[in-house]
Amino acid sequence: DTGVSQNPRHKITKRGQNVTFRCDPISEHNRLYWYRQTLGQGPEFLTYFQNEAQLEKSRLLSDRFSAERPKGSFSTLEIQRTEQGDSAMYLCAWGWQGAEAFFGQGTRLTVV
Amino acid sequence: KQEVTQIPAALSVPEGENLVLNCSFTDSAIYNLQWFRQDPGKGLTSLLLIQSSQREQTSGRLNASLDKSSGRSTLYIAASQPGDSATYLCAVKGKLVFGKGTKLTVNP
């Protein structure tokens, strides 16, 4: 148990639809990260939060992507008007600044 | 911009062998470095965290070293077992910049 719950675990959607993923750390930690991973590649940084504040957003994220962490606990990642290139594993991680990071099991998105 | 490279990309060894996985990074201004293991289709499992002030960290059969001046870290696995087969990833903090990983196969 990594202390992070991600939902849903799998999502199949049609191109053009919007999808939302949720990340729930079991306990509150000030840092929460989102990553995207495609087959054979390492995780690519998308964005991270310190408490409620979104401190950095990757250039990889187009305007179709948005993330929130409204109360400094759980976080959501929304993708609007999905494209086939969005198909990937989306990973959430939590931790304290400067300390060990723990990952959830991820949400696998397939855009058909 | 921080870049992380892992060599080799894949490694196949017989059971019982000791092995070393390599990780190099371009910017030595890191807070710490973390090694992860990933099984196919799964999330990442944390193995070891080395703070920037440390030289090495040990957990069971695993030993990780860190040399900031040369921008390198190694993960040493002693007496490898088939259950060690997985992809091993290193990440440097700041914001966790990952390498592409080394896919390890330990043959019985």
Tab-separated table of C-alpha atoms in Angstrom:
chain	number	residue	atom	x	y	z
A	1	ASP	CA	0.000	0.000	0.000
A	2	THR	CA	1.623	3.225	-1.202
A	3	GLY	CA	-0.880	5.454	0.550
A	4	VAL	CA	-2.205	6.811	-2.736
A	5	SER	CA	-5.487	5.834	-4.369
A	6	GLN	CA	-6.095	6.651	-8.011
A	7	ASN	CA	-9.468	6.374	-9.705
A	8	PRO	CA	-10.449	5.037	-12.078
A	9	ARG	CA	-7.770	2.412	-12.704
A	10	HIS	CA	-8.723	2.114	-16.362
A	11	LYS	CA	-10.592	4.491	-18.630
A	12	ILE	CA	-11.578	3.997	-22.265
A	13	THR	CA	-12.992	7.046	-23.970
A	14	LYS	CA	-13.865	8.193	-27.444
A	15	ARG	CA	-11.782	10.873	-29.094
A	16	GLY	CA	-13.158	14.311	-28.315
A	17	GLN	CA	-14.635	13.392	-24.935
A	18	ASN	CA	-13.532	14.920	-21.629
A	19	VAL	CA	-12.092	12.746	-18.865
A	20	THR	CA	-11.241	13.406	-15.216
A	21	PHE	CA	-8.922	11.418	-12.974
A	22	ARG	CA	-8.716	11.611	-9.210
A	23	CYS	CA	-5.806	11.112	-6.825
A	24	ASP	CA	-6.409	10.597	-3.096
A	25	PRO	CA	-3.402	10.446	-0.791
A	26	ILE	CA	-4.311	8.671	2.449
A	27	SER	CA	-2.741	11.362	4.554
A	28	GLU	CA	-2.013	14.975	3.865
A	29	HIS	CA	1.378	15.790	2.423
A	30	ASN	CA	2.366	19.108	1.058
A	31	ARG	CA	3.606	17.909	-2.352
A	32	LEU	CA	1.439	16.181	-4.970
A	33	TYR	CA	2.741	15.371	-8.451
A	34	TRP	CA	1.156	14.236	-11.725
A	35	TYR	CA	3.082	12.292	-14.371
A	36	ARG	CA	2.300	10.682	-17.696
A	37	GLN	CA	3.990	7.500	-18.878
A	38	THR	CA	3.887	5.809	-22.261
A	39	LEU	CA	5.144	2.327	-23.045
A	40	GLY	CA	8.893	1.948	-22.719
A	41	GLN	CA	9.426	5.452	-21.403
A	42	GLY	CA	10.058	6.893	-17.966
A	43	PRO	CA	7.362	9.018	-16.336
A	44	GLU	CA	7.121	12.534	-17.763
A	45	PHE	CA	6.460	15.379	-15.359
A	46	LEU	CA	3.127	17.165	-15.902
A	47	THR	CA	2.564	19.366	-12.866
A	48	TYR	CA	2.931	19.563	-9.119
A	49	PHE	CA	1.270	21.202	-6.135
A	50	GLN	CA	2.531	22.383	-2.820
A	51	ASN	CA	-0.558	22.366	-0.649
A	52	GLU	CA	-3.256	24.051	-2.772
A	53	ALA	CA	-0.854	25.981	-4.983
A	54	GLN	CA	0.069	24.681	-8.432
A	55	LEU	CA	3.764	25.565	-8.552
A	56	GLU	CA	4.769	24.324	-11.966
A	57	LYS	CA	3.159	23.072	-15.137
A	58	SER	CA	5.104	21.304	-17.864
A	59	ARG	CA	5.255	22.641	-21.401
A	60	LEU	CA	3.998	19.163	-22.340
A	61	LEU	CA	0.614	20.166	-21.019
A	62	SER	CA	-1.531	21.832	-23.592
A	63	ASP	CA	-4.454	24.060	-22.700
A	64	ARG	CA	-6.627	20.935	-22.806
A	65	PHE	CA	-5.112	19.750	-19.540
A	66	SER	CA	-5.978	21.186	-16.154
A	67	ALA	CA	-5.256	20.055	-12.615
A	68	GLU	CA	-6.608	21.150	-9.275
A	69	ARG	CA	-5.981	20.469	-5.616
A	70	PRO	CA	-8.749	22.454	-4.004
A	71	LYS	CA	-8.200	21.711	-0.329
A	72	GLY	CA	-4.603	20.623	-0.360
A	73	SER	CA	-5.532	16.944	-0.085
A	74	PHE	CA	-6.982	15.145	-3.129
A	75	SER	CA	-6.293	16.279	-6.686
A	76	THR	CA	-8.017	15.973	-10.057
A	77	LEU	CA	-6.555	15.975	-13.554
A	78	GLU	CA	-8.928	16.789	-16.403
A	79	ILE	CA	-8.266	16.313	-20.106
A	80	GLN	CA	-10.655	18.067	-22.463
A	81	ARG	CA	-11.301	17.009	-26.061
A	82	THR	CA	-9.152	13.901	-25.750
A	83	GLU	CA	-6.898	12.865	-28.628
A	84	GLN	CA	-5.396	9.473	-29.402
A	85	GLY	CA	-1.994	10.831	-28.392
A	86	ASP	CA	-3.320	11.268	-24.852
A	87	SER	CA	-3.422	7.484	-24.415
A	88	ALA	CA	-1.003	6.741	-21.584
A	89	MET	CA	-0.701	5.814	-17.909
A	90	TYR	CA	-1.336	8.821	-15.665
A	91	LEU	CA	0.477	8.586	-12.338
A	92	CYS	CA	0.027	10.548	-9.138
A	93	ALA	CA	2.641	10.825	-6.382
A	94	TRP	CA	2.745	12.454	-2.980
A	95	GLY	CA	5.338	13.308	-0.392
A	96	TRP	CA	6.881	16.011	1.705
A	97	GLN	CA	9.223	18.479	0.087
A	98	GLY	CA	12.705	16.979	0.036
A	99	ALA	CA	11.518	13.579	1.222
A	100	GLU	CA	10.597	10.270	-0.361
A	101	ALA	CA	7.841	10.314	-2.986
A	102	PHE	CA	5.219	7.565	-3.204
A	103	PHE	CA	3.238	6.691	-6.294
A	104	GLY	CA	-0.257	5.392	-6.858
A	105	GLN	CA	-1.056	2.517	-9.219
A	106	GLY	CA	-1.995	4.911	-11.982
A	107	THR	CA	-4.932	5.381	-14.321
A	108	ARG	CA	-4.546	3.854	-17.765
A	109	LEU	CA	-6.285	5.964	-20.392
A	110	THR	CA	-7.134	4.589	-23.826
A	111	VAL	CA	-8.567	7.002	-26.385
A	112	VAL	CA	-10.301	5.261	-29.279
B	1	LYS	CA	17.140	21.758	-17.826
B	2	GLN	CA	17.784	18.572	-15.861
B	3	GLU	CA	18.288	15.449	-17.951
B	4	VAL	CA	18.586	11.950	-16.524
B	5	THR	CA	20.116	9.031	-18.405
B	6	GLN	CA	20.088	5.374	-17.422
B	7	ILE	CA	22.463	2.787	-18.781
B	8	PRO	CA	21.998	0.064	-19.835
B	9	ALA	CA	18.463	0.211	-21.220
B	10	ALA	CA	18.089	-3.528	-20.687
B	11	LEU	CA	20.048	-6.163	-18.798
B	12	SER	CA	19.661	-9.924	-18.604
B	13	VAL	CA	21.586	-11.895	-15.983
B	14	PRO	CA	21.523	-15.388	-14.464
B	15	GLU	CA	20.155	-15.836	-10.981
B	16	GLY	CA	22.651	-15.168	-8.198
B	17	GLU	CA	24.714	-12.609	-10.064
B	18	ASN	CA	25.600	-9.232	-8.546
B	19	LEU	CA	24.794	-6.306	-10.812
B	20	VAL	CA	25.050	-2.533	-11.118
B	21	LEU	CA	22.590	-0.144	-12.707
B	22	ASN	CA	23.739	3.341	-13.653
B	23	CYS	CA	22.035	6.715	-13.536
B	24	SER	CA	23.563	10.031	-14.615
B	25	PHE	CA	22.175	13.547	-14.372
B	26	THR	CA	23.255	16.839	-15.873
B	27	ASP	CA	22.507	19.343	-13.088
B	28	SER	CA	24.194	18.575	-9.762
B	29	ALA	CA	21.958	21.025	-7.877
B	30	ILE	CA	19.610	18.310	-6.670
B	31	TYR	CA	17.841	17.876	-3.354
B	32	ASN	CA	18.042	14.116	-3.453
B	33	LEU	CA	17.826	11.094	-5.734
B	34	GLN	CA	15.318	8.281	-5.534
B	35	TRP	CA	15.366	4.791	-7.056
B	36	PHE	CA	12.130	3.066	-8.011
B	37	ARG	CA	11.039	-0.295	-9.275
B	38	GLN	CA	8.170	-0.741	-11.731
B	39	ASP	CA	6.523	-4.024	-12.622
B	40	PRO	CA	4.684	-4.250	-15.986
B	41	GLY	CA	1.430	-2.295	-16.001
B	42	LYS	CA	1.896	-1.160	-12.415
B	43	GLY	CA	2.789	1.994	-10.556
B	44	LEU	CA	6.219	2.783	-9.117
B	45	THR	CA	7.521	1.300	-5.879
B	46	SER	CA	10.082	3.350	-3.971
B	47	LEU	CA	13.303	1.458	-3.237
B	48	LEU	CA	15.775	3.952	-1.842
B	49	LEU	CA	16.097	7.691	-1.296
B	50	ILE	CA	19.522	9.300	-1.057
B	51	GLN	CA	19.690	12.816	0.314
B	52	SER	CA	22.064	15.188	-1.445
B	53	SER	CA	24.308	15.206	1.649
B	54	GLN	CA	24.617	11.407	1.691
B	55	ARG	CA	26.998	9.209	-0.294
B	56	GLU	CA	25.048	5.955	-0.103
B	57	GLN	CA	21.985	4.210	1.229
B	58	THR	CA	21.320	0.519	1.833
B	59	SER	CA	18.178	-1.587	2.053
B	60	GLY	CA	18.539	-5.355	2.183
B	61	ARG	CA	20.296	-6.549	-0.985
B	62	LEU	CA	20.159	-3.063	-2.493
B	63	ASN	CA	22.816	-0.389	-2.177
B	64	ALA	CA	22.596	2.985	-3.879
B	65	SER	CA	25.415	5.494	-4.135
B	66	LEU	CA	25.413	9.144	-5.086
B	67	ASP	CA	28.258	11.264	-6.453
B	68	LYS	CA	26.919	14.762	-7.071
B	69	SER	CA	30.202	16.106	-8.376
B	70	SER	CA	30.218	13.652	-11.255
B	71	GLY	CA	26.436	13.599	-11.655
B	72	ARG	CA	26.121	9.869	-11.097
B	73	SER	CA	24.284	7.337	-9.017
B	74	THR	CA	24.520	3.558	-9.040
B	75	LEU	CA	22.150	0.905	-7.767
B	76	TYR	CA	23.883	-2.289	-6.728
B	77	ILE	CA	21.786	-5.449	-6.443
B	78	ALA	CA	23.430	-8.362	-4.674
B	79	ALA	CA	22.621	-12.008	-5.309
B	80	SER	CA	19.917	-11.286	-7.877
B	81	GLN	CA	16.708	-13.323	-7.890
B	82	PRO	CA	14.028	-13.892	-10.569
B	83	GLY	CA	11.675	-11.769	-8.453
B	84	ASP	CA	13.993	-8.797	-9.039
B	85	SER	CA	12.936	-8.752	-12.690
B	86	ALA	CA	11.373	-5.341	-13.327
B	87	THR	CA	12.195	-1.912	-14.714
B	88	TYR	CA	14.357	0.199	-12.429
B	89	LEU	CA	14.033	3.962	-12.594
B	90	CYS	CA	16.006	6.752	-10.992
B	91	ALA	CA	14.636	10.233	-10.418
B	92	VAL	CA	16.251	13.425	-9.186
B	93	LYS	CA	14.495	16.005	-7.039
B	94	GLY	CA	13.458	18.969	-7.213
B	95	LYS	CA	10.405	17.857	-8.997
B	96	LEU	CA	11.341	14.226	-9.789
B	97	VAL	CA	12.889	14.115	-13.233
B	98	PHE	CA	13.072	10.503	-14.409
B	99	GLY	CA	15.337	8.515	-16.650
B	100	LYS	CA	13.861	5.993	-19.079
B	101	GLY	CA	14.786	3.106	-16.849
B	102	THR	CA	16.713	-0.139	-17.054
B	103	LYS	CA	14.679	-3.268	-17.760
B	104	LEU	CA	16.201	-6.094	-15.705
B	105	THR	CA	15.555	-9.761	-16.359
B	106	VAL	CA	16.961	-12.324	-13.922
B	107	ASN	CA	16.894	-15.807	-15.408
B	108	PRO	CA	16.426	-18.848	-13.128
